[in-house]
mmCIF file of C-alpha atoms in Angstrom:
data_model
loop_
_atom_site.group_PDB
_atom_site.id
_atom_site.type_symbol
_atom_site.label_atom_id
_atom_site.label_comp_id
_atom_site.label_asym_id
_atom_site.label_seq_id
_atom_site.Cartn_x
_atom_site.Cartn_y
_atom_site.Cartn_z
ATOM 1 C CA UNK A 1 72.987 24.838 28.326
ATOM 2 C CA UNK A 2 76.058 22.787 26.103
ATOM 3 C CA UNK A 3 75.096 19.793 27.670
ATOM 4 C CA UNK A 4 71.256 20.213 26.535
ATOM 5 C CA UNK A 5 72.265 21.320 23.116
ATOM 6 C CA UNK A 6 74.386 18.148 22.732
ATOM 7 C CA UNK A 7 71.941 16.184 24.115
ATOM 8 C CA UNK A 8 69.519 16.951 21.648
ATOM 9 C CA UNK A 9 72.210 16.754 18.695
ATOM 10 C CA UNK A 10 73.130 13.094 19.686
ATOM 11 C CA UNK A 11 69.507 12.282 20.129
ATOM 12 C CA UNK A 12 68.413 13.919 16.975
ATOM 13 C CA UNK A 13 71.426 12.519 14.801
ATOM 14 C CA UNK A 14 69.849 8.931 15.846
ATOM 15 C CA UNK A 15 66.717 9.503 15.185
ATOM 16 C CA UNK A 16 67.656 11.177 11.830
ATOM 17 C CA UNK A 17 69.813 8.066 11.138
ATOM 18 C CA UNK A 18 66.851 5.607 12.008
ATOM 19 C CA UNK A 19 64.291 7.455 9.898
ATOM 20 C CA UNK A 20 66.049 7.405 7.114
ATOM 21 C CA UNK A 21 67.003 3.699 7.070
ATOM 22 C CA UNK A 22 63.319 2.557 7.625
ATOM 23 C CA UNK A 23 62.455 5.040 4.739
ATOM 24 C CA UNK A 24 65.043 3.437 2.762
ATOM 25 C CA UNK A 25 63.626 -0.172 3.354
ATOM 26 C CA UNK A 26 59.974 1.450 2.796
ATOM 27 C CA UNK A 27 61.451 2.702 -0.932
ATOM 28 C CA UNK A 28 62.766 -0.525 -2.098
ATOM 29 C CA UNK A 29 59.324 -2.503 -1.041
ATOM 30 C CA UNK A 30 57.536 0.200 -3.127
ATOM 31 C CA UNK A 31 59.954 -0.697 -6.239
ATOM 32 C CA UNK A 32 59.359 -4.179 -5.664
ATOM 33 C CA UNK A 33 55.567 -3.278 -5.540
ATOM 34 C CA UNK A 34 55.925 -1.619 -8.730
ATOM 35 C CA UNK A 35 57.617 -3.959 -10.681
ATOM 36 C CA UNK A 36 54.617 -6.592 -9.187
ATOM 37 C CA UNK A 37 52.035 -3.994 -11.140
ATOM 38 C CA UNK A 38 54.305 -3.190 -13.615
ATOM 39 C CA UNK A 39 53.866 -7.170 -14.384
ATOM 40 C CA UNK A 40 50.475 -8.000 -13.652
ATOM 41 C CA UNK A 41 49.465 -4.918 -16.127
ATOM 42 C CA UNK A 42 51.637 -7.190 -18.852
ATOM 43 C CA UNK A 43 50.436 -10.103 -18.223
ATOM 44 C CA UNK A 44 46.835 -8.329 -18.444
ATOM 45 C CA UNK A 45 47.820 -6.880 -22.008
ATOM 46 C CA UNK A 46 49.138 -10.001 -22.939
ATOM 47 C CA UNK A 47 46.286 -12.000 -22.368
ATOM 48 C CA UNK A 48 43.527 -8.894 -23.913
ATOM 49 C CA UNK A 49 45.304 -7.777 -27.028
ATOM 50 C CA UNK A 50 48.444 -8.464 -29.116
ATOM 51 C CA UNK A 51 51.323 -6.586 -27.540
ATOM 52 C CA UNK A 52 54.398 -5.068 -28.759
ATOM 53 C CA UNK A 53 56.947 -4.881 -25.792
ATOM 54 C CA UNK A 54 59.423 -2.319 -27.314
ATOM 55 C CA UNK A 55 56.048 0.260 -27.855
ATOM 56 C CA UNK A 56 54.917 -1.134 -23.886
ATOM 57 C CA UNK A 57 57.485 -0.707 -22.332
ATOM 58 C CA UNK A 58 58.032 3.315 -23.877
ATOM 59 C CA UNK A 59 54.304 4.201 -23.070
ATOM 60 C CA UNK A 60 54.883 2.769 -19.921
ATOM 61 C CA UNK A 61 54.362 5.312 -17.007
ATOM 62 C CA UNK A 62 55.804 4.072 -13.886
ATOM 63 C CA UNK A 63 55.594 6.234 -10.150
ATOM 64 C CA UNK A 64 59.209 5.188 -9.699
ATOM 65 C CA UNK A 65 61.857 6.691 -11.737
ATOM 66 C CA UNK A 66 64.096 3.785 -11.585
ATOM 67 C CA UNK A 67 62.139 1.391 -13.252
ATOM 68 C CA UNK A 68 61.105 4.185 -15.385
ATOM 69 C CA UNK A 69 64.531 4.933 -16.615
ATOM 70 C CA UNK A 70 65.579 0.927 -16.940
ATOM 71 C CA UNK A 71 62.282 0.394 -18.889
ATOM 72 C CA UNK A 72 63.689 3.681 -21.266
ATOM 73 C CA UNK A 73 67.190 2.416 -21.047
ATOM 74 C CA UNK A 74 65.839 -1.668 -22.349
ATOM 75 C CA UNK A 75 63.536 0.646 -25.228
ATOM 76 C CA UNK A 76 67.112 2.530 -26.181
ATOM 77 C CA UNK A 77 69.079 -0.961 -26.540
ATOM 78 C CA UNK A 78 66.271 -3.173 -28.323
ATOM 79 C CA UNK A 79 65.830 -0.408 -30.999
ATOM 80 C CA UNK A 80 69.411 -0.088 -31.730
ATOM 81 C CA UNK A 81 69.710 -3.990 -32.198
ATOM 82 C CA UNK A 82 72.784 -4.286 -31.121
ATOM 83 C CA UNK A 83 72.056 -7.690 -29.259
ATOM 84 C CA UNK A 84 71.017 -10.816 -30.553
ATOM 85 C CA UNK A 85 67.937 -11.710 -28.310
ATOM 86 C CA UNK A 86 65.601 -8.991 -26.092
ATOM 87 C CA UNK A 87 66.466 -11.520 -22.727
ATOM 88 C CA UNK A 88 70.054 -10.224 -23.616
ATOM 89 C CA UNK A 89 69.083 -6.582 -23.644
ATOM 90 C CA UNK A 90 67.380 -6.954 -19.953
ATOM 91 C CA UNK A 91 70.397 -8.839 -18.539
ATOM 92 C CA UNK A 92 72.789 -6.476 -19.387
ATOM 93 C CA UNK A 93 70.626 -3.674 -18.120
ATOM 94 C CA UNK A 94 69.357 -4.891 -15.177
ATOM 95 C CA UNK A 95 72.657 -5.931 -14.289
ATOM 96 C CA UNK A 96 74.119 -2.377 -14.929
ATOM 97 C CA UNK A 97 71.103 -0.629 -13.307
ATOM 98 C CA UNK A 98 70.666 -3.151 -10.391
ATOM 99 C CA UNK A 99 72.542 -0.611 -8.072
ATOM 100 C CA UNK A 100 70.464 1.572 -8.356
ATOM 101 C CA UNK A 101 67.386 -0.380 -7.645
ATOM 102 C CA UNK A 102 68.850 -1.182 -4.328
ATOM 103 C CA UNK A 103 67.058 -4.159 -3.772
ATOM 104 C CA UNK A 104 69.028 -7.703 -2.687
ATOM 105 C CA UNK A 105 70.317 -10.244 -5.119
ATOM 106 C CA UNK A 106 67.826 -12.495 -4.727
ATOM 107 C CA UNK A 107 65.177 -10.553 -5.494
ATOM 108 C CA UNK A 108 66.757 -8.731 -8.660
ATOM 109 C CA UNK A 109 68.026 -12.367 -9.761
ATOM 110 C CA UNK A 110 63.798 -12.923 -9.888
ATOM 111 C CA UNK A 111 63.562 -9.721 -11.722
ATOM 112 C CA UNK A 112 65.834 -10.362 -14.365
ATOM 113 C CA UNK A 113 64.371 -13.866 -14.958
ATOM 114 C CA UNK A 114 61.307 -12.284 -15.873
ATOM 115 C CA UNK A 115 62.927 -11.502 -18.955
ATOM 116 C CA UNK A 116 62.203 -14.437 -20.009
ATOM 117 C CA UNK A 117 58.918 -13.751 -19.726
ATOM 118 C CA UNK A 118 58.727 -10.529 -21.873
ATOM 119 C CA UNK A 119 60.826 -11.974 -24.680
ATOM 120 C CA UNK A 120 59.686 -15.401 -24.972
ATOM 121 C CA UNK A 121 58.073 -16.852 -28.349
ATOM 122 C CA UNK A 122 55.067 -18.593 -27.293
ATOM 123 C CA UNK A 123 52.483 -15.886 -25.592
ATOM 124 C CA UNK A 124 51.026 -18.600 -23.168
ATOM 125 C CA UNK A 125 54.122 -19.751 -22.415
ATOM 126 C CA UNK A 126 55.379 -16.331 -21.483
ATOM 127 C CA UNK A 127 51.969 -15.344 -19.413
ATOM 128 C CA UNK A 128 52.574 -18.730 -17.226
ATOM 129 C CA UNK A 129 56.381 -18.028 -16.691
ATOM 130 C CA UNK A 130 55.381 -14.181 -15.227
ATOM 131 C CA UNK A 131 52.691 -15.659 -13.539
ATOM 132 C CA UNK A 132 55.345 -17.672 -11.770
ATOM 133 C CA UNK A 133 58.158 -14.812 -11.468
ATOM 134 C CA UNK A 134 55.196 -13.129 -9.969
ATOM 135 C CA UNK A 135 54.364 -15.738 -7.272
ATOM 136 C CA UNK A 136 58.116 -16.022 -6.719
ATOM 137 C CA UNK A 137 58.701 -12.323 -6.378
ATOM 138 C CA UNK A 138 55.431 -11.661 -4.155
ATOM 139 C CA UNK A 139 56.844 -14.164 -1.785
ATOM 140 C CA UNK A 140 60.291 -13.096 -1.663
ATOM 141 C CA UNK A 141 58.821 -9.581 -1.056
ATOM 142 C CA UNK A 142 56.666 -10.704 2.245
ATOM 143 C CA UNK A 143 59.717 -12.378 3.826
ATOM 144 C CA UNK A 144 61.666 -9.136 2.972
ATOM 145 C CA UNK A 145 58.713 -7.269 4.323
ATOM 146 C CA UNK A 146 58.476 -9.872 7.971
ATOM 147 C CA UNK A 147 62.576 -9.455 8.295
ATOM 148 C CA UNK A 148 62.573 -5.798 8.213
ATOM 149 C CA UNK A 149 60.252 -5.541 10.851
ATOM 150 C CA UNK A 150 62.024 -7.835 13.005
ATOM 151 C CA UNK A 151 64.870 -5.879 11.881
ATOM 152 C CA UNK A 152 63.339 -2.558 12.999
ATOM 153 C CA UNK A 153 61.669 -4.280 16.126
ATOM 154 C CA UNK A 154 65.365 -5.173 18.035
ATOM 155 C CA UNK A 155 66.917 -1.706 16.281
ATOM 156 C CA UNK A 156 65.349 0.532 16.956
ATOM 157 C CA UNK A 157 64.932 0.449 20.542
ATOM 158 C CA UNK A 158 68.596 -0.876 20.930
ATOM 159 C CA UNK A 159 69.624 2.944 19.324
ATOM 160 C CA UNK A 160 67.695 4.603 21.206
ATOM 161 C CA UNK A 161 68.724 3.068 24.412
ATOM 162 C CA UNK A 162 72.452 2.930 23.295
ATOM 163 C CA UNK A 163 71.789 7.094 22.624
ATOM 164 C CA UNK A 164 70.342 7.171 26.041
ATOM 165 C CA UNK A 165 73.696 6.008 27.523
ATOM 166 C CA UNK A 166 76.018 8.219 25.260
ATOM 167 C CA UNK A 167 73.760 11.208 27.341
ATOM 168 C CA UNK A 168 73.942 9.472 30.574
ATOM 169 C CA UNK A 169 77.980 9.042 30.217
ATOM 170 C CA UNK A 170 78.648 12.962 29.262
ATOM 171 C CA UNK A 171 76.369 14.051 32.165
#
């Protein structure tokens, strides 16, 4: 009856441990998928009306609470005008909050470029340079998307069978 019980326990802990790293790669591609609407609705407002992005970026709701709280956190800083350019104000709080977003390097160093973007002077100019941060970020995110299955693909059955021998050894 131990051994069964321990059985189960090792088998469980892996499977435990596997579901939560493939819903932790699952998370990050929904940030990433955020941020991509979060942009494409700028660019939209951009190129429809005259935008403010200190009063879009506060009415902004977003489904994930990370971008929700850096978009608050970028709101806090511009109105307190401490810094001497908005760009300045998204470094330094992307930077701080990048952690958190738990996404790789490459892919926040896109993110913060799109700064650029949000606090440029020329509107055109700053609806081309998104567009592009877009394209960049959309492609970064379907090689993220084609290594994590791969990933998954040689993982996932290499814990399970490495479980299967833990069992197989303490029988």
């Amino acid at each position: 009856m131990g051994k069964v019980v321990g059985i189960t326990l090792i088998l469980g802990g892996i499977v435990g441990v596997l579901y939560d790293w493939i819903e932790s790669q699952k998370m990050r591609e929904k940030r990433v998928e955020e941020f991509a609407v979060f942009i494409h609705k700028f660019i939209f407002a951009m190129e429809t009306e005259k935008v403010k992005v200190i009063d879009y970026f506060s009415t902004y709701s977003s489904k994930d609470e990370v971008l929700q709280r850096t978009l608050q956190e970028v709101v806090i800083r511009l109105k307190e005008n401490r810094y001497p350019t908005g760009q300045s104000v998204w470094d330094d709080v992307l930077r701080e909050e990048g952690k958190s977003w738990g996404i790789d390097k490459d892919v926040l160093d896109v993110i913060i470029k799109c700064g650029i973007g949000f606090f440029g002077r020329c509107k055109e100019e700053n609806i081309t340079y998104l567009k592009k941060q877009l394209a960049k970020l959309e492609n970064l995110q379907m090689r993220k998307r084609q290594k994590d299955a791969k990933e998954r693909k040689v993982w996932i059955p290499v814990s399970l069978l490495g479980g299967m021998m833990v069992v197989i050894l303490f029988l």
